[in-house]
Amino acid sequence: MLPDEAISGSDAEAILAAYRRFHGSEAHRLQPLREARLLVLGNEAVGKTSLVSYLVDNEFRNPAEEKTPGARLREKIEVQAWADSSPAPLECDVKLNVWDFGGQDIYHRTHRFFLSARSLYLIVLEARREDDRSYVDWLRTIQSRAGDAPTIIVINKSDGAHRNTLQLDKSGLCREFPGIVDIVRTSCEETEVDAPAMIQTLRELIVHTLEKDERLKHVREPVAPEWLAVKERLTMMASEQPVLQFNRFEALCEEQEITNVAEQRGLLRTLHHLGTVVAHGLDNEDTPLGIRNVELLDPNWLTTAIYSVMTDCSDRAEMVERPAEFTRQDLRRILDQERYSPERDSYEYILDMMQHDDIQLIYELPGKKGCYLLPAALPKNRPELNDWPGDGLLFRYRYEFLPPGLLSQFIVQAHEHVTATRWRTGVVLEVRECRVLVEAKIDDDIVDIQVQGRANRRRDALNVTAEYLEIVHRRFGELGAEACVPLPEQPQLDESYDHLLILEGDEQDGPNHEYRPRGAKRKFTVSELLNGVRLSIRARSDIHITNKFYGGDDMSETYNTSIGDGNKDVSITQGKGINRVTADKIEGSFNQAAQSDASDEVKTLLRELAGEVANIAAEQAPEDADATADALETLTKEATRLSPRKDWWDLSVKGIQDAAKAVGTVGATAVVIAEKLGGLLFD
């Protein structure tokens, strides 16, 4: 059987080449990988490194243990010893590669580069933090990047008086996150008598998951010896060099007589999903060459570079005239020249990865080529804003949990409108001839939006701003964001926007319905509260993709996807967790087209194309459906720009055309629509 990565997607040549390789090998020459990756995630100071040391080396917690910088790798751990010490007989000759990720906030976004579905995850919490809800953010991060990959939640430091302080709703979490295998408690304290039994329980759970969980079946599947040889060479090289030029990878393949370019792509894709290398842009020609030409062997090479840039910008934030800005030339000063050579495409790779959609840490300042802004390093202090609050429009988002980095990503997303007034948790934008203040209040889990300007332009400005926020919401996964309308005289109080829409639609009173919100000093009519926000946000609410889950005996998931007004329904059956991500991207493209300033003809064609892409996605494997949705996003962004860029347009169109051709007649209409759009935009 071929590895899933080798046969997924529309790369027909890669599939055929891999098929010939595997079926051309004698059965006795095929060998199972018997190697898996364990990724350990969690916030700072929860005891991840101590847990790994106890798990692997049977060593108790070291009080002098330093913080983990980036990621600590422990390779080829023999877990058969764990199985042998189990009271029940277990067989597991798998070698485990353990990645212990640093928990500091500064690293959180970079973790996304290294998460894949073909891994086992530990999310480590601290038993003493009764109100700790960070696990929700970690679970959503895994779900957005790796679907329902098997995940074990470990409540560490479960000793003494804090043994049972943190309690989790296991059944509720498992319903929301099907990837959860179990929740266990551990202690790494030598004084805790139950610590050895706790750690053994975790070891047995890991062994059982590696051997029995179907989501890790690749561990047991046979692989062609030539592929294994390339993998072993890369593993050896990782101890000597952190990055690999793509042409060197091609040479390694040719040494094993893997000369077919398509087969090389399939092998690289497989190695990426296994975590042997980090290779981005394999299926997306929009990816900058700086990323596609470099394969990462040591994750610390990238995280250390990013950390160095962020630290340098943060340290200078209060001392320089333009804080959080740096230039490409500054990298020579910031980075170790021996480890990060500009002559080997290192700088391009680092800058491109920092701008990657997965983390969006920086953006190039308009009109200042080679100069970048890193919002996460902006000063923490809020500047004096004498003009705020003033007469204007107010809107708010409430979150179940507001990630600290959300506002930084929003600044990157909305960078075309960003002014010089910006800080770590807030920014003033210039949108549609209006000034817009967007401010995150982390302790309250809210983001406030205030719009000042001509009354007839405020709605448009609010709508554009809200759309940028919605894009960021999709990047972070489900945040439980709720749109709210602050009360005019008491802005600290607010009403649910959706609730106001329901009241407005009431047949009896409708917009004239008058009531007193909880805590309000007076009564308001629904129309009074919706004044200025109703039309713009309502227009967005009417354009959506809804996903309904239907369970089956075969544990498959079907999402009934309805685009637009509900007249066009498309059913998509894909792998768990992937459908939601793909549908969100298609939804975002549909919404962006509808809300843009493009001509009516262009907007109509873009919305039709979104529907056709949903049809194509229904026929694709999860990873390829997601890549097609990415191409639609890029295409829509270009089509709705004031001056679309032909080269970017051509790349995104090719992605959709390739996907359309791979699914046959189902994709024919998408090709026709794309050609019509190109004619309107560039002829």
XYZ file of C-alpha atoms in Angstrom:
683
model
C 0.000 0.000 0.000
C 1.258 3.495 -0.840
C 1.635 6.128 1.905
C -1.390 8.433 1.994
C 0.762 11.478 1.216
C 2.064 9.829 -1.935
C -1.416 9.212 -3.350
C -3.255 12.285 -2.074
C -4.221 15.105 -4.343
C -4.157 15.867 -8.006
C -0.450 15.215 -8.632
C -1.163 12.303 -10.979
C 2.470 11.958 -12.082
C 3.677 11.672 -8.475
C 1.034 9.030 -7.733
C 1.979 6.975 -10.798
C 5.706 7.238 -10.067
C 5.207 6.143 -6.447
C 2.974 3.280 -7.590
C 5.682 2.002 -9.929
C 8.311 2.289 -7.206
C 6.328 0.396 -4.566
C 4.923 -2.281 -6.838
C 8.237 -2.677 -8.602
C 9.897 -3.613 -5.318
C 9.793 -7.180 -4.112
C 7.505 -7.545 -1.109
C 10.308 -8.644 1.217
C 12.263 -5.440 0.450
C 9.472 -3.169 1.710
C 9.933 -2.143 5.331
C 7.616 -0.362 7.772
C 8.741 3.046 8.977
C 8.412 2.137 12.643
C 9.127 5.746 13.502
C 6.749 8.372 14.882
C 6.811 11.937 16.112
C 5.575 13.078 19.538
C 4.993 16.834 19.765
C 4.812 18.304 23.275
C 2.902 21.599 23.489
C 1.838 23.847 26.339
C 2.318 27.227 27.932
C 5.434 28.412 29.686
C 6.408 26.839 33.042
C 3.901 23.964 33.002
C 6.724 21.401 33.216
C 6.977 20.127 29.631
C 10.738 19.607 29.666
C 10.638 17.933 33.095
C 7.870 15.662 31.832
C 9.910 14.655 28.773
C 12.983 13.983 30.940
C 10.969 11.765 33.281
C 9.195 10.066 30.379
C 12.390 9.304 28.444
C 15.197 9.177 31.020
C 13.240 8.392 34.195
C 14.693 11.534 35.778
C 12.677 13.606 38.246
C 12.212 17.354 37.903
C 15.346 19.491 37.973
C 14.527 22.836 39.698
C 17.396 24.485 37.793
C 16.001 23.462 34.385
C 16.226 26.374 31.963
C 13.433 27.461 29.648
C 13.302 25.622 26.350
C 14.438 27.888 23.500
C 12.368 27.078 20.417
C 12.174 23.290 20.356
C 14.219 20.539 21.997
C 14.506 17.341 19.962
C 15.004 13.861 21.417
C 15.400 11.343 18.601
C 14.851 7.609 18.171
C 13.541 6.826 21.654
C 12.985 3.060 21.966
C 9.485 2.653 23.406
C 9.586 -1.162 23.555
C 11.049 -0.720 27.050
C 7.872 1.122 28.014
C 5.808 -1.746 26.617
C 7.906 -4.370 28.433
C 7.248 -2.764 31.820
C 3.491 -2.856 31.278
C 1.517 -5.471 33.266
C -0.388 -6.266 30.051
C 1.628 -7.633 27.108
C 2.347 -4.954 24.485
C 4.465 -5.068 21.349
C 5.818 -1.767 20.054
C 9.171 -1.583 18.271
C 8.559 2.020 17.227
C 11.229 4.676 17.616
C 9.814 7.934 18.928
C 11.130 11.386 18.010
C 10.092 13.805 20.756
C 9.761 17.529 19.993
C 9.544 19.596 23.175
C 8.370 23.081 22.152
C 9.122 26.216 24.150
C 6.034 27.637 25.817
C 6.877 31.343 25.723
C 4.297 33.456 23.895
C 6.963 34.548 21.443
C 7.122 31.017 19.989
C 3.428 30.161 19.788
C 2.825 31.277 16.225
C 5.978 29.584 14.897
C 4.829 26.194 16.242
C 2.297 26.057 13.417
C 5.073 25.459 10.896
C 5.847 22.072 12.420
C 2.424 20.585 13.141
C 1.146 17.794 10.898
C -1.567 15.147 10.949
C 0.968 12.302 11.024
C 2.009 12.990 14.627
C 0.986 12.239 18.196
C 0.459 15.266 20.458
C 0.778 15.930 24.183
C -0.831 19.115 25.511
C 0.648 19.775 28.952
C -1.289 21.784 31.557
C -0.512 22.679 35.152
C -2.818 21.221 37.802
C -2.356 24.279 40.033
C -3.927 26.679 37.518
C -7.599 26.164 38.246
C -8.786 28.684 35.646
C -6.335 27.639 32.920
C -8.125 27.540 29.545
C -5.037 27.539 27.358
C -5.795 23.962 26.331
C -8.661 25.261 24.178
C -6.260 27.411 22.159
C -3.804 24.519 21.777
C -6.552 22.087 20.748
C -7.828 24.522 18.146
C -4.315 25.107 16.852
C -3.806 21.361 16.396
C -7.236 20.962 14.820
C -6.640 23.764 12.330
C -3.222 22.441 11.278
C -3.515 18.675 11.766
C -7.232 17.867 11.789
C -8.123 15.296 14.433
C -4.591 14.035 15.025
C -4.396 11.883 18.198
C -3.890 14.121 21.230
C -3.298 13.292 24.892
C -3.951 16.000 27.491
C -1.529 15.764 30.417
C -2.354 17.599 33.650
C 1.138 17.906 35.124
C 2.189 18.889 38.659
C -0.698 16.824 40.037
C 0.830 16.475 43.469
C 0.274 17.599 47.038
C -2.607 19.965 47.670
C -2.961 20.673 43.944
C -3.504 17.083 42.855
C -7.077 17.701 41.649
C -7.270 21.507 41.423
C -7.704 21.663 37.640
C -10.771 19.737 36.463
C -11.707 19.277 32.798
C -14.977 18.231 31.163
C -13.603 15.167 29.401
C -16.793 14.078 27.617
C -17.541 17.619 26.432
C -14.001 18.151 25.161
C -13.980 14.819 23.334
C -17.202 15.740 21.560
C -15.772 19.081 20.438
C -12.285 17.734 19.680
C -12.461 14.112 18.426
C -8.679 13.953 18.328
C -8.469 13.640 22.126
C -7.320 10.142 23.116
C -7.481 10.615 26.892
C -6.723 12.961 29.792
C -4.121 11.813 32.338
C -2.421 13.291 35.402
C 1.315 13.271 36.074
C 3.865 14.526 38.566
C 7.615 14.821 38.099
C 8.343 15.458 41.785
C 10.581 12.951 43.522
C 8.550 13.409 46.726
C 5.289 12.332 45.055
C 4.822 8.616 45.782
C 2.412 8.131 42.877
C 4.700 9.796 40.316
C 6.167 6.523 38.907
C 2.711 4.989 38.455
C 1.430 8.166 36.794
C 4.286 8.305 34.294
C 3.898 4.600 33.521
C 0.210 5.169 32.756
C 1.207 7.868 30.281
C 3.846 5.624 28.692
C 1.363 2.793 28.221
C -1.170 5.184 26.710
C 1.431 6.445 24.227
C 2.426 2.879 23.288
C -1.187 1.790 22.847
C -1.935 4.820 20.670
C 1.108 4.195 18.478
C 0.125 0.573 17.933
C -3.659 0.729 17.710
C -4.752 4.192 16.565
C -5.681 4.147 12.871
C -4.637 7.780 12.538
C -1.040 6.637 13.021
C -1.252 3.656 10.676
C 1.606 5.085 8.587
C 3.944 3.944 11.380
C 3.149 0.339 10.469
C 2.872 0.642 6.668
C 5.711 -0.617 4.415
C 7.897 1.837 2.513
C 10.200 1.325 -0.466
C 13.846 0.886 0.628
C 15.002 3.725 -1.639
C 12.663 6.119 0.178
C 13.928 4.903 3.541
C 17.510 5.440 2.412
C 16.814 9.084 1.521
C 15.048 9.566 4.837
C 17.999 8.140 6.790
C 20.470 10.365 4.915
C 18.392 13.436 5.751
C 18.235 12.408 9.403
C 22.026 12.126 9.511
C 22.478 15.456 7.739
C 20.209 17.209 10.251
C 22.901 16.874 12.925
C 25.375 18.708 10.688
C 23.323 21.333 8.860
C 19.986 22.979 9.672
C 18.760 23.659 6.132
C 18.902 21.901 2.800
C 18.767 23.472 -0.632
C 16.179 21.801 -2.838
C 18.781 20.895 -5.465
C 20.678 18.946 -2.773
C 17.513 16.976 -2.010
C 17.221 16.171 -5.724
C 20.813 14.906 -5.674
C 20.077 12.626 -2.694
C 17.124 11.178 -4.574
C 19.190 10.589 -7.695
C 21.773 8.695 -5.619
C 18.964 6.214 -4.870
C 17.875 6.200 -8.537
C 14.773 8.249 -7.756
C 15.082 10.384 -10.858
C 11.429 11.028 -11.638
C 10.673 14.620 -10.565
C 7.082 13.706 -9.708
C 8.237 10.875 -7.425
C 10.672 13.249 -5.736
C 7.739 15.569 -4.997
C 5.754 12.684 -3.549
C 8.663 11.620 -1.344
C 9.269 15.171 -0.124
C 5.574 15.541 0.689
C 5.694 12.298 2.693
C 8.826 13.365 4.582
C 7.202 16.707 5.372
C 4.159 15.038 6.906
C 6.396 12.711 8.899
C 8.371 15.670 10.244
C 11.719 14.592 8.782
C 11.869 17.878 6.896
C 9.754 21.017 6.897
C 8.860 21.772 3.288
C 6.318 24.451 2.418
C 4.771 25.322 -0.912
C 4.793 21.782 -2.308
C 1.341 22.151 -3.841
C 0.990 25.913 -4.068
C 2.851 27.800 -6.752
C 1.907 31.072 -5.038
C 4.466 30.226 -2.357
C 7.542 32.481 -2.712
C 10.616 30.848 -4.225
C 12.532 31.739 -1.058
C 10.410 29.145 0.766
C 10.131 26.534 -1.970
C 13.904 26.416 -2.560
C 14.782 25.598 1.065
C 13.902 22.548 3.166
C 14.257 22.818 6.939
C 16.018 20.002 8.808
C 16.324 21.638 12.245
C 13.282 23.622 13.447
C 15.480 25.553 15.880
C 17.281 27.174 12.967
C 14.085 29.005 12.033
C 12.669 29.599 15.521
C 16.013 30.957 16.759
C 16.184 33.379 13.840
C 12.621 34.585 14.390
C 13.181 34.823 18.140
C 16.355 36.863 17.566
C 14.545 39.327 15.307
C 11.618 39.635 17.719
C 13.901 40.083 20.725
C 15.965 42.734 18.970
C 12.854 44.674 17.937
C 11.297 44.342 21.404
C 14.470 45.469 23.183
C 14.671 48.566 20.992
C 10.923 49.318 21.055
C 11.211 52.169 23.561
C 14.521 53.528 22.252
C 14.013 54.053 18.533
C 11.955 56.569 16.624
C 10.032 53.940 14.674
C 9.655 50.929 17.005
C 9.154 47.368 15.730
C 10.617 48.227 12.325
C 13.651 46.470 10.890
C 15.296 46.143 7.497
C 16.739 43.248 5.577
C 20.146 44.813 6.185
C 19.506 44.635 9.963
C 19.547 40.837 9.719
C 23.324 40.994 9.257
C 23.558 42.630 12.689
C 20.907 40.490 14.394
C 21.760 37.001 13.115
C 24.873 34.861 13.459
C 26.598 35.219 10.078
C 28.059 31.711 10.128
C 24.706 30.073 10.795
C 22.602 32.398 8.639
C 24.420 33.201 5.442
C 22.711 35.698 3.111
C 24.467 34.017 0.198
C 22.469 30.791 0.774
C 18.978 32.318 0.504
C 18.739 32.280 4.313
C 17.405 35.817 4.628
C 14.777 35.353 1.934
C 13.609 32.130 3.578
C 13.358 33.689 7.045
C 11.532 36.799 5.827
C 9.159 34.788 3.648
C 8.356 32.420 6.518
C 7.695 35.347 8.863
C 5.194 36.634 6.295
C 3.674 33.184 5.725
C -0.110 32.994 6.071
C 0.265 30.516 8.930
C 1.781 33.079 11.299
C 1.758 36.514 9.609
C 4.355 38.003 11.957
C 5.552 40.828 9.705
C 4.705 42.821 6.608
C 6.738 44.965 4.254
C 5.974 48.634 4.845
C 4.260 50.271 1.852
C 6.694 52.401 -0.127
C 9.709 51.177 1.903
C 11.163 48.178 0.094
C 13.136 45.893 2.362
C 11.711 47.512 5.522
C 9.351 45.474 7.703
C 7.068 45.981 10.693
C 6.774 43.349 13.427
C 3.550 44.236 15.325
C 4.237 41.741 18.131
C 7.259 43.884 19.091
C 5.393 47.195 19.222
C 5.454 49.086 22.554
C 2.988 47.771 25.118
C 1.950 51.193 26.376
C -1.150 52.758 24.861
C -0.361 56.215 23.432
C -2.365 59.327 24.255
C -5.477 59.324 22.076
C -7.033 62.701 22.750
C -9.588 62.393 19.943
C -10.978 59.128 21.292
C -13.644 58.389 22.251
C -15.621 60.861 20.200
C -18.754 60.998 18.147
C -18.743 57.883 16.017
C -19.713 54.286 15.473
C -19.022 51.611 18.094
C -18.786 47.865 17.585
C -17.339 45.017 19.629
C -16.306 41.370 19.464
C -16.460 39.213 22.586
C -14.400 36.016 22.736
C -14.461 32.862 24.813
C -10.693 33.233 24.815
C -8.822 36.121 23.175
C -5.363 34.953 22.023
C -2.664 37.543 22.812
C -1.422 37.525 19.213
C -4.755 38.216 17.534
C -4.318 41.992 17.292
C -0.785 41.627 15.916
C -2.105 39.427 13.122
C -4.937 41.869 12.503
C -2.393 44.669 11.998
C -0.555 42.518 9.453
C -3.800 41.623 7.691
C -4.994 45.250 7.520
C -1.550 46.755 6.903
C -2.647 48.758 3.850
C -4.735 50.925 6.206
C -2.392 51.099 9.231
C -1.288 54.557 10.428
C 1.687 55.522 12.587
C -0.541 55.241 15.684
C -0.049 51.629 16.691
C 0.954 49.663 19.758
C 1.006 46.032 20.912
C -2.755 45.726 21.421
C -4.190 48.534 19.320
C -4.018 50.453 16.069
C -5.619 53.380 14.261
C -6.566 52.701 10.644
C -7.532 54.974 7.788
C -10.398 53.315 5.919
C -12.878 54.834 3.460
C -11.996 58.400 4.521
C -12.592 57.449 8.175
C -10.329 56.864 11.159
C -10.868 53.521 12.866
C -9.539 52.629 16.315
C -9.231 48.877 16.910
C -8.186 47.885 20.412
C -7.838 44.478 22.085
C -8.571 44.309 25.805
C -6.965 41.007 26.715
C -8.202 40.813 30.314
C -11.798 41.316 29.188
C -11.530 39.054 26.103
C -12.918 41.763 23.820
C -11.889 43.775 20.755
C -13.449 47.236 20.450
C -13.894 49.078 17.145
C -14.563 52.838 17.032
C -15.151 54.624 13.719
C -14.897 58.402 13.243
C -15.615 60.219 10.005
C -18.396 61.259 7.701
C -21.624 59.534 8.682
C -22.225 58.174 5.189
C -18.778 56.485 5.140
C -18.698 54.973 8.622
C -20.642 51.852 7.678
C -18.222 51.060 4.872
C -15.221 51.603 7.138
C -16.709 49.367 9.837
C -17.521 46.690 7.291
C -13.967 46.639 5.888
C -12.489 46.497 9.395
C -14.830 43.714 10.503
C -13.964 41.737 7.380
C -10.255 41.880 8.212
C -11.052 40.650 11.720
C -13.129 37.796 10.328
C -10.163 36.702 8.208
C -7.975 36.630 11.321
C -10.673 34.696 13.191
C -10.512 32.000 10.540
C -6.735 31.835 10.838
C -6.987 31.187 14.567
C -9.825 28.656 14.324
C -12.954 28.749 16.438
C -12.564 31.490 19.046
C -16.199 31.738 20.083
C -16.246 35.302 18.729
C -19.591 37.049 19.219
C -20.402 40.344 17.498
C -21.902 42.895 19.902
C -23.261 46.451 19.792
C -22.206 48.729 22.714
C -24.965 50.864 24.238
C -24.693 54.537 23.159
C -24.547 56.149 26.626
C -23.020 53.160 28.419
C -20.428 51.668 26.054
C -19.177 49.297 28.750
C -22.465 47.421 28.241
C -23.422 45.730 24.988
C -26.073 43.624 23.287
C -25.563 40.606 21.055
C -25.701 41.667 17.424
C -27.389 38.415 16.395
C -30.008 38.882 19.127
C -30.787 42.357 17.804
C -31.257 40.922 14.313
C -33.718 38.375 15.702
C -35.677 41.131 17.447
C -35.643 43.194 14.272
C -37.198 40.311 12.355
C -40.041 39.895 14.833
C -43.333 40.122 12.918
C -45.122 42.125 15.616
C -42.800 45.026 16.490
C -39.673 44.528 14.396
C -37.184 47.430 14.432
C -39.559 49.522 16.564
C -39.436 47.026 19.413
C -38.448 48.906 22.581
C -36.782 47.291 25.578
C -34.268 47.942 28.349
C -31.027 45.904 28.047
C -29.686 44.494 31.304
C -27.965 47.262 33.301
C -29.093 50.034 30.918
C -30.302 53.380 32.286
C -33.079 53.671 29.710
C -34.983 51.820 27.013
C -33.807 51.568 23.407
C -35.496 50.606 20.172
C -33.867 47.890 18.098
C -33.372 50.300 15.188
C -31.620 52.778 17.514
C -29.050 50.167 18.542
C -28.556 48.873 15.010
C -28.253 52.348 13.528
C -25.052 52.618 11.523
C -24.012 48.990 11.880
C -26.998 47.025 10.686
C -26.663 47.355 6.934
C -22.929 46.718 6.595
C -22.683 43.812 9.006
C -26.022 42.384 7.952
C -24.836 42.291 4.360
C -21.951 40.134 5.472
C -24.166 37.904 7.610
C -26.383 37.093 4.646
C -23.423 35.628 2.793
C -22.237 32.431 4.366
C -21.330 28.812 4.175
C -23.086 26.609 6.707
C -21.726 23.209 7.670
C -23.959 20.553 9.184
C -22.501 17.328 10.539
C -24.021 13.968 9.781
C -22.467 10.951 11.483
C -22.100 7.569 9.809
C -21.285 4.048 10.859
C -17.993 4.307 9.015
C -16.983 7.304 11.159
C -16.859 9.528 8.088
C -18.000 13.129 8.231
C -20.243 14.832 5.713
C -20.613 18.583 5.776
C -23.577 19.967 3.883
C -22.149 23.200 2.552
C -24.566 25.945 1.550
C -23.113 28.951 -0.215
C -24.829 32.324 -0.526
C -28.575 32.454 -0.164
C -28.979 28.720 0.249
C -30.039 28.075 -3.339
C -26.752 26.374 -4.096
C -26.002 23.376 -1.868
C -22.852 21.309 -2.111
C -22.066 18.237 0.001
C -18.419 17.696 0.860
C -17.100 14.455 2.342
C -13.554 14.782 3.584
C -11.299 13.877 6.481
C -12.209 15.018 9.978
C -11.324 18.602 10.833
C -10.297 19.521 7.303
C -13.765 20.344 5.964
C -14.285 23.206 8.379
C -10.969 24.821 7.493
C -11.544 24.479 3.753
C -15.127 25.709 3.983
C -14.008 28.734 5.993
C -11.564 29.692 3.254
C -14.202 29.353 0.534
C -16.591 31.370 2.671
C -14.009 34.091 3.146
C -13.430 34.336 -0.601
C -17.177 34.479 -1.248
C -17.611 37.228 1.345
C -14.619 39.224 0.127
C -15.985 39.210 -3.414
C -19.435 40.338 -2.302
C -18.106 43.157 -0.115
C -15.466 44.437 -2.538
C -15.524 47.543 -4.719
C -15.162 45.441 -7.871
C -17.699 45.724 -10.685
C -20.948 43.807 -10.344
C -19.904 41.488 -13.175
C -16.600 40.619 -11.501
C -18.295 40.084 -8.126
C -20.906 37.790 -9.679
C -18.261 35.675 -11.410
C -16.161 35.445 -8.233
C -19.149 34.234 -6.222
C -19.979 31.672 -8.897
C -16.359 30.527 -8.864
C -16.510 30.029 -5.078
C -19.445 27.688 -5.592
C -17.577 25.742 -8.261
C -14.503 25.455 -6.039
C -16.749 23.937 -3.354
C -17.829 21.354 -5.951
C -14.198 20.613 -6.795
C -13.303 20.306 -3.097
C -15.990 17.646 -2.732
C -13.996 15.432 -5.104
C -10.555 16.009 -3.594
C -8.520 14.613 -0.752
C -8.469 16.931 2.307
C -4.996 18.405 1.738
C -5.722 19.138 -1.912
C -9.131 20.633 -1.171
C -7.406 22.988 1.245
C -4.777 23.912 -1.374
C -7.520 24.642 -3.924
C -9.262 26.882 -1.393
C -5.932 28.682 -0.877
C -5.716 29.303 -4.625
C -9.259 30.715 -4.576
C -8.292 33.064 -1.724
C -5.302 34.419 -3.648
C -7.303 34.762 -6.856
C -10.102 36.639 -5.076
C -7.647 39.008 -3.384
C -6.078 39.867 -6.730
C -9.393 40.243 -8.564
C -10.661 42.703 -5.951
C -7.518 44.851 -5.827
C -7.575 48.266 -7.472
C -4.696 47.096 -9.683
C -4.598 43.279 -9.923
C -1.121 41.811 -10.389
C -0.986 39.600 -13.468
C 1.750 37.268 -12.204
C -0.083 36.529 -8.935
C -3.324 36.095 -10.840
C -1.737 33.599 -13.236
C -0.336 31.506 -10.377
C -3.644 31.275 -8.516
C -5.614 30.544 -11.690
C -3.235 27.697 -12.499
C -3.862 26.176 -9.058
C -7.615 26.151 -9.684
C -7.243 24.953 -13.273
C -5.018 22.040 -12.219
C -7.500 21.028 -9.525
C -10.414 21.368 -11.949
C -8.754 19.183 -14.576
C -7.932 16.516 -11.996
C -11.610 16.025 -11.067
C -12.841 15.879 -14.661
C -16.196 17.281 -15.756
C -17.004 18.519 -12.243
C -14.344 21.203 -12.624
C -15.130 22.292 -16.181
C -17.321 25.252 -15.198
C -14.637 26.650 -12.879
C -12.166 26.798 -15.787
C -14.664 28.716 -17.933
C -15.438 31.209 -15.137
C -11.729 31.801 -14.465
C -11.138 32.549 -18.153
C -14.027 35.043 -18.174
C -12.619 36.781 -15.109
C -9.174 37.020 -16.645
C -10.667 38.607 -19.738
C -12.509 41.228 -17.691
C -9.487 42.098 -15.571
C -6.608 42.101 -18.044
C -7.876 42.346 -21.647
